Coordinates of C-alpha atoms in Angstrom, one line a residue:
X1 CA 0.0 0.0 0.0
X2 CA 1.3 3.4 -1.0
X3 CA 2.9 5.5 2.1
X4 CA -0.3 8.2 2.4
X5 CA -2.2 9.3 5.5
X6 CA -6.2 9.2 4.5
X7 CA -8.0 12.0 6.5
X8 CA -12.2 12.0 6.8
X9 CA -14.7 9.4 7.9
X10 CA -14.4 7.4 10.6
X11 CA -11.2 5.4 11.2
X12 CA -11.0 1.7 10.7
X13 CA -11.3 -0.6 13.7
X14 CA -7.7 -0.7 15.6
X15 CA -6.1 2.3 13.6
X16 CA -6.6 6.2 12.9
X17 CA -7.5 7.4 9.8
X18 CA -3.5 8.8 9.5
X19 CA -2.0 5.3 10.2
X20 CA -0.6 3.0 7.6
X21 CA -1.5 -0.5 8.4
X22 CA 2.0 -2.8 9.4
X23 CA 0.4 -5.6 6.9
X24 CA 0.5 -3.3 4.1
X25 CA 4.2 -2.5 4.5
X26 CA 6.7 -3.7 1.8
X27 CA 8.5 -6.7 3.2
X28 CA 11.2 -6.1 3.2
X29 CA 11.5 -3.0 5.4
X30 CA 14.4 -0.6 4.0
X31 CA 13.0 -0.9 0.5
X32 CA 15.2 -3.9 -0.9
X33 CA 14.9 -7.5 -0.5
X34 CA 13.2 -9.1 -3.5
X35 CA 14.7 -10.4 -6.5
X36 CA 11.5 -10.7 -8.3
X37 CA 8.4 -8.4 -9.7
X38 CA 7.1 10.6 -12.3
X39 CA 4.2 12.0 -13.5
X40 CA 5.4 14.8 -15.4
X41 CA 1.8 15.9 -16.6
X42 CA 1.1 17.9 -13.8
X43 CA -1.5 20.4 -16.1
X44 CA -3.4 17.5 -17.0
X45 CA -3.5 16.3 -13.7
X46 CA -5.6 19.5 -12.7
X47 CA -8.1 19.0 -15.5
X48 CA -8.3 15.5 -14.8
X49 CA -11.8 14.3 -12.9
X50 CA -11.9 13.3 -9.2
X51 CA -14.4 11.6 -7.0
X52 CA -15.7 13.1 -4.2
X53 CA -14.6 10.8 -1.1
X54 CA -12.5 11.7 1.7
X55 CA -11.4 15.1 2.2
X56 CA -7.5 15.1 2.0
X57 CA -5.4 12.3 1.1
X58 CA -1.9 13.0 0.7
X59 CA -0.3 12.8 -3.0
X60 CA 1.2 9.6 -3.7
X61 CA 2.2 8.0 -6.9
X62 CA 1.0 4.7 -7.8
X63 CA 2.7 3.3 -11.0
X64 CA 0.6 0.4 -12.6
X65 CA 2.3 -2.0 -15.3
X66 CA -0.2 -3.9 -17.7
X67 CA -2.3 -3.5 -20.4
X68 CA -3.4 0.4 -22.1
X69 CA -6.3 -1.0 -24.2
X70 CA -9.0 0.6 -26.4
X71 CA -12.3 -0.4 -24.3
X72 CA -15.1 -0.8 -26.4
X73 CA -18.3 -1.3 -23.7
X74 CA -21.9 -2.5 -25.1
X75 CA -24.7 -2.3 -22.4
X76 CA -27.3 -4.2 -23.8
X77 CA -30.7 -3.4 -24.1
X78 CA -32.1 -7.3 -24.7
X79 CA -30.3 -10.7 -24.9
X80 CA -28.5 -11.0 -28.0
X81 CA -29.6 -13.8 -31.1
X82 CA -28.1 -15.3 -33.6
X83 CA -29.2 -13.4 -36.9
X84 CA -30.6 -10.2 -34.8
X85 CA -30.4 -6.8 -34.3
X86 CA -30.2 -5.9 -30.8
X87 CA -30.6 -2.3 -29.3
X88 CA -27.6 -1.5 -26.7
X89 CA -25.9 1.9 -25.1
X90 CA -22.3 2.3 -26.1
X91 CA -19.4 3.8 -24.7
X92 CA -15.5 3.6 -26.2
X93 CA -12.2 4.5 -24.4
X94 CA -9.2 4.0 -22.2
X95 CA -8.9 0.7 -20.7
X96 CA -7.1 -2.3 -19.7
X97 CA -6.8 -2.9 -16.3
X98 CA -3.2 -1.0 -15.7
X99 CA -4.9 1.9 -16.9
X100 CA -7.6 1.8 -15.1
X101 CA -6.1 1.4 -11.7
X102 CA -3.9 4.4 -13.0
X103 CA -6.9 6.7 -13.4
X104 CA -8.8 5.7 -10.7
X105 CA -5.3 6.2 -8.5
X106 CA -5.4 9.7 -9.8
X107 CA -9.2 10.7 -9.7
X108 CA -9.2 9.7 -6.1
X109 CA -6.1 12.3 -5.2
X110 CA -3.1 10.2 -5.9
X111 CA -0.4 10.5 -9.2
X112 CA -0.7 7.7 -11.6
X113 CA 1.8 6.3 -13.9
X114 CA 1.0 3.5 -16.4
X115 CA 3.8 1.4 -17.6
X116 CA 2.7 -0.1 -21.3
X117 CA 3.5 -1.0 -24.7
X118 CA 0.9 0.7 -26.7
X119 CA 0.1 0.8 -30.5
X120 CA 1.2 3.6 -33.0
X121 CA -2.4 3.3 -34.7
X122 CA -6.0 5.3 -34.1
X123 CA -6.6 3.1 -31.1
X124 CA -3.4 3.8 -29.7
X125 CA -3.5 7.5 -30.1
X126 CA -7.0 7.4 -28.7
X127 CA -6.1 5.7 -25.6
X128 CA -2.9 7.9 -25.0
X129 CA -4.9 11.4 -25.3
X130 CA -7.7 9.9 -23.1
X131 CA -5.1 8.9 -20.3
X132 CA -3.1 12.0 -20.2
X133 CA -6.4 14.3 -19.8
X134 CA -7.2 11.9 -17.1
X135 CA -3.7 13.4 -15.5
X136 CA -2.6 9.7 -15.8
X137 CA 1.4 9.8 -17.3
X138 CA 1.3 7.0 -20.1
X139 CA 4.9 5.5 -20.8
X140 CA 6.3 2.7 -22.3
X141 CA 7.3 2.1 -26.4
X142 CA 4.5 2.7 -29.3
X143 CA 4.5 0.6 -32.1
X144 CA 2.5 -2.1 -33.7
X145 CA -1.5 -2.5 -33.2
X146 CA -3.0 -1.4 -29.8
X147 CA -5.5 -3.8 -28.0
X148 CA -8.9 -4.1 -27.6
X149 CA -11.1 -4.7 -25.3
X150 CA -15.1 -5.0 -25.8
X151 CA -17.4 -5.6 -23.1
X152 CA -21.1 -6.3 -23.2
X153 CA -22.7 -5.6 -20.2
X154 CA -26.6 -7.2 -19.6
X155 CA -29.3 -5.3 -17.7
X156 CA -27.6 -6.5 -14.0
X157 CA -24.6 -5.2 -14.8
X158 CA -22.3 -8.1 -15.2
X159 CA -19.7 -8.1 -18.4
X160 CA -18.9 -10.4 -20.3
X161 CA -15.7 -9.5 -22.1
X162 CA -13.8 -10.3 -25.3
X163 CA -9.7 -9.2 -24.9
X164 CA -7.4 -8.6 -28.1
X165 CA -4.5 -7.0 -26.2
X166 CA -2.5 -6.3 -29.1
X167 CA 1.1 -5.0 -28.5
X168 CA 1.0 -4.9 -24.7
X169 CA 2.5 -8.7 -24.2
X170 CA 5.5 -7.4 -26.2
X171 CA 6.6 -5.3 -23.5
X172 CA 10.5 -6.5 -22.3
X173 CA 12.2 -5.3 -19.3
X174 CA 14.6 -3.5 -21.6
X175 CA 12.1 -1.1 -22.5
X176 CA 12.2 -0.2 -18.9
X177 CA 13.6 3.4 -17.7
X178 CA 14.4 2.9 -14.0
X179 CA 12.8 6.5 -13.3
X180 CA 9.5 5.5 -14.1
X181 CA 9.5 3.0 -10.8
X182 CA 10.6 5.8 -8.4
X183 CA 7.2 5.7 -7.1
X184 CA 5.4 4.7 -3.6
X185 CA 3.7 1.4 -5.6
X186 CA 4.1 -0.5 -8.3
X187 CA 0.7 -2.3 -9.4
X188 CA 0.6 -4.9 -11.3
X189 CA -2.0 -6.7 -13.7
X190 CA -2.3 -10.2 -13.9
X191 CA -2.4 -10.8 -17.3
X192 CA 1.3 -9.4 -17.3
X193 CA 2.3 -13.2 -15.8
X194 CA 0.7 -15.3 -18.4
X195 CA 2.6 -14.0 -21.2
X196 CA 6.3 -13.2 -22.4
X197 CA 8.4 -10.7 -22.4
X198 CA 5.4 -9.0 -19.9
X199 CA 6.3 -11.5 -17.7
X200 CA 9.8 -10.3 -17.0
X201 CA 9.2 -7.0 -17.7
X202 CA 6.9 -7.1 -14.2
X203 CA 9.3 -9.3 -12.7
X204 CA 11.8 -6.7 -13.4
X205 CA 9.9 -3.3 -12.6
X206 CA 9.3 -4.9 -9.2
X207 CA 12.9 -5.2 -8.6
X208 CA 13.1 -1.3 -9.3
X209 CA 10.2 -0.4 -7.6
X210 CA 11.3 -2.1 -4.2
X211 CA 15.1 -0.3 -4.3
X212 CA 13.0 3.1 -4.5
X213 CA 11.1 1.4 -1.3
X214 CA 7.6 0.7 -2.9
X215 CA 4.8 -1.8 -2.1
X216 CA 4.1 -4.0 -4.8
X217 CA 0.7 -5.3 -5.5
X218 CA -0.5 -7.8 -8.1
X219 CA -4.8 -8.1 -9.1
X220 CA -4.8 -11.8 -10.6
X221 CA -6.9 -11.0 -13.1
X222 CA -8.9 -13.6 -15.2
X223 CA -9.9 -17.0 -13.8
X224 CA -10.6 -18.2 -17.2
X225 CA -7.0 -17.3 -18.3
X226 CA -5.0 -18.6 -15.0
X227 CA -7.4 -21.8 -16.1
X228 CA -5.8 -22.2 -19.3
X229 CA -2.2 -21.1 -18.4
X230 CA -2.2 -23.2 -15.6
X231 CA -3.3 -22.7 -12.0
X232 CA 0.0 -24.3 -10.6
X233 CA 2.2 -22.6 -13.1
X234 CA 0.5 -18.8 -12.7
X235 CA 1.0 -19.6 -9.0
X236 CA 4.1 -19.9 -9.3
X237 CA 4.7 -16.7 -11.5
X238 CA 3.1 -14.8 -8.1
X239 CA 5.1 -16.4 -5.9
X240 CA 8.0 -15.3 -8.0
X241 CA 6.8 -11.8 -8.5
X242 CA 6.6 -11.9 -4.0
X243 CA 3.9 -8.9 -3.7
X244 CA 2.8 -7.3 -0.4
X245 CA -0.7 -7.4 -1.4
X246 CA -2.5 -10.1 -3.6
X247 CA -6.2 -8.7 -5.1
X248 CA -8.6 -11.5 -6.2
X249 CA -12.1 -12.0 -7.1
X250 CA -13.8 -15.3 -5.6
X251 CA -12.9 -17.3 -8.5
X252 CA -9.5 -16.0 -8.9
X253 CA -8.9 -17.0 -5.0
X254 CA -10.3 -20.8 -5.5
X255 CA -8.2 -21.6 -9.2
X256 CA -4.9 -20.0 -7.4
X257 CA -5.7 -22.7 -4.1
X258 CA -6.6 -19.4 -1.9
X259 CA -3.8 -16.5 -2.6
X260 CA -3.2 -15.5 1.2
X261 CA 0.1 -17.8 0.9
X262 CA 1.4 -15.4 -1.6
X263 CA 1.5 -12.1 0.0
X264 CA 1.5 -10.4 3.2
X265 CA -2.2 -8.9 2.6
X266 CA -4.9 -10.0 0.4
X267 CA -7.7 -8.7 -0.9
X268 CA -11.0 -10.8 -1.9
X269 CA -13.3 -8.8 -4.1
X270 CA -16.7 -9.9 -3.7
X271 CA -18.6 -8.4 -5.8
X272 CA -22.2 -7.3 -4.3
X273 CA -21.0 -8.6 -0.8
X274 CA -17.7 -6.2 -0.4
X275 CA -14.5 -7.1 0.2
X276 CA -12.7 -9.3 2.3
X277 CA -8.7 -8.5 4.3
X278 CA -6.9 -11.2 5.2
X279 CA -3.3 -10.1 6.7
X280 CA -2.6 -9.9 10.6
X281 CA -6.2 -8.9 11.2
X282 CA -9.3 -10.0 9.3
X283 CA -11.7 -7.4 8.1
X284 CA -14.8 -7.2 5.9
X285 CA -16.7 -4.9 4.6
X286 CA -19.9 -4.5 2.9
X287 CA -20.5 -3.1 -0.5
X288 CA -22.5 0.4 -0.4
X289 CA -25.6 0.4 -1.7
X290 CA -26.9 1.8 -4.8
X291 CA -27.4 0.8 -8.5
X292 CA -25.5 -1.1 -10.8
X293 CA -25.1 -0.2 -14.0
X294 CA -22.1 -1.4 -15.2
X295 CA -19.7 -3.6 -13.1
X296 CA -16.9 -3.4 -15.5
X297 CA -13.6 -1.8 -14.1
X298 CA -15.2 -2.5 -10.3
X299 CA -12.2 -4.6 -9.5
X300 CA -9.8 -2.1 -10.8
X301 CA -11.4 1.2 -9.2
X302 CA -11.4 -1.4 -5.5
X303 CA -7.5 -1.7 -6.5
X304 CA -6.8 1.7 -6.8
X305 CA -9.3 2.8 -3.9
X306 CA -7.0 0.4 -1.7
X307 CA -3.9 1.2 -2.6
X308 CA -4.6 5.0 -2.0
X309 CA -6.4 4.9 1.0
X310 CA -7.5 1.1 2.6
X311 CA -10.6 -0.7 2.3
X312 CA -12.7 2.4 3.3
X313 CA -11.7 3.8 -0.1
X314 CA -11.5 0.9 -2.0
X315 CA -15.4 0.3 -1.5
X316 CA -16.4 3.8 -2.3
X317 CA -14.4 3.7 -5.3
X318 CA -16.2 0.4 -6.6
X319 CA -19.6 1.7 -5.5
X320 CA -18.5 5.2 -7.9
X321 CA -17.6 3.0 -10.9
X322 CA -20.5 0.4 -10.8
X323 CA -23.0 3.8 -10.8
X324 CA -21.8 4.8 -14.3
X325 CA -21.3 2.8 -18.1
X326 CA -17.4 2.3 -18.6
X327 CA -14.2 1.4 -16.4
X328 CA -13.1 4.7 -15.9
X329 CA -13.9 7.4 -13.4

């Protein structure tokens, strides 16, 4: 968790709202230890939106490393048939869950920083202009054909989604500029571990990040793809990767053989019924109330939310993005 004091509502159990929980510490304490995995844009970052939630948090810089996709969202009107025309709402933009994390990190007070090998094509530029008048600082090489993302969305919310990430695997540790992890944490997505050179690109940017003394934090991402990589072998990949805070949906958590084992702190996401802490203490918390119109980028928004200020945040920051069509803030 990134080194901020969170001012506002009432404190967790056990802790003031200024402290930093000890679970959410990097292990190793000086800022080394692990082997394994600046915004400049400051004008943009003024323009960019925020979400009204607690009244000061201190700026920290969250760095995220992952995928900078073209999301293409389709909220459905009706069930869709073979043959048929069906009526839908549709929204296009940034996406990709290092991206998302990123601008979430920044519309709820912090600096964001995504790491990502984007395309030199429409979608690319589109995606790039997008995240930099969110006040999010996009780095990483251009070339090639950016990914897509498209998400269809039913009347209760849930997505279904259909991933072309493009160039984004491609990106190799050598495209790494060590300045870029001088930052508080490094976040990164799961679908960075089930693909090369991503895989020791994050392994590498972890490295970085921990000599400038950041957390780092890993969201395992799709249970469908840890299924077909292998749920031994992506284990693995995290274990290697050593984070100080694992995030995981319920079906993530069971493929993986329950992810507490591979970090200090870990974060359940459970949809509709809040989230779930397990580290020295176990806490849970309810989901807020209110409507849910599109539960795409939920997960990523609870990321950033927790990272910048604990699981206070982190549930008012998936409560903001389910309220609204798209994965962004």
């Amino acid at each position: 968790m990134a080194r901020r004091a969170l001012e506002g509502p009432e404190p967790l159990e056990g802790r003031t709202g200024s402290e930093l929980p000890a679970t959410l510490a990097p292990r190793s304490g000086n800022g080394g230890g692990s082997s394994e995995d600046s915004a400049d844009h400051e004008g943009a970052q003024t323009a960019a939106p925020r979400v009204a939630v607690h009244a000061t948090i201190l700026r920290v810089l969250v760095t995220t490393l992952g995928d900078a996709l073209l999301d293409v969202v389709v909220r459905l009107d009706e069930p869709l048939a073979v043959g048929a025309d069906a009526g839908a709402v549709t929204k296009s933009g940034a996406g990709g869950q290092a991206a998302n994390v990123a601008a979430w990190a920044v519309a709820l007070g912090a600096e964001g920083r995504c790491i990502a090998k984007q395309g030199d094509d429409a979608a690319g530029r589109l995606v790039a202009a997008e995240l930099e008048s969110r006040g999010v600082e996009l780095v990483g090489p251009a070339g090639g054909r950016n990914g897509i993302v498209v998400s269809l969305v039913g009347k209760d919310g849930e997505r279904t989604m259909a991933s072309d990430r493009g160039v984004a695997p491609e990106l190799a540790p050598g495209d790494l500029d060590p300045v870029w992890l001088a930052c508080d944490c490094l976040h990164i997505a799961g679908y960075s571990l089930l693909a090369s050179p991503i895989d020791a690109a994050a392994f590498r940017a972890a490295e970085l990040a921990r000599l400038n003394g950041a957390t780092v934090s890993v969201d395992l991402s799709a249970w469908t793809r840890i299924r077909e990589f292998g749920p031994a072998r992506f284990r693995r990949q995290v274990e290697l990767l050593e984070p100080d805070v694992v995030f995981a949906n319920e079906a993530e958590w069971e493929i993986v053989g329950a992810a507490y084992g591979l970090a200090p702190t870990a974060v359940v996401k459970r949809g509709s019924r809040g989230v779930l802490v397990l580290g020295e203490k176990r806490l849970e918390l309810p989901a807020l109330p209110g409507e849910v119109v599109d539960a795409t980028g939920a997960g990523d928004a609870l990321a950033a939310g927790f990272l910048v200020g604990g699981p206070e945040l982190a549930v008012e920051a998936a409560a903001q993005c389910v309220a609204r069509l798209g994965a962004q803030p």
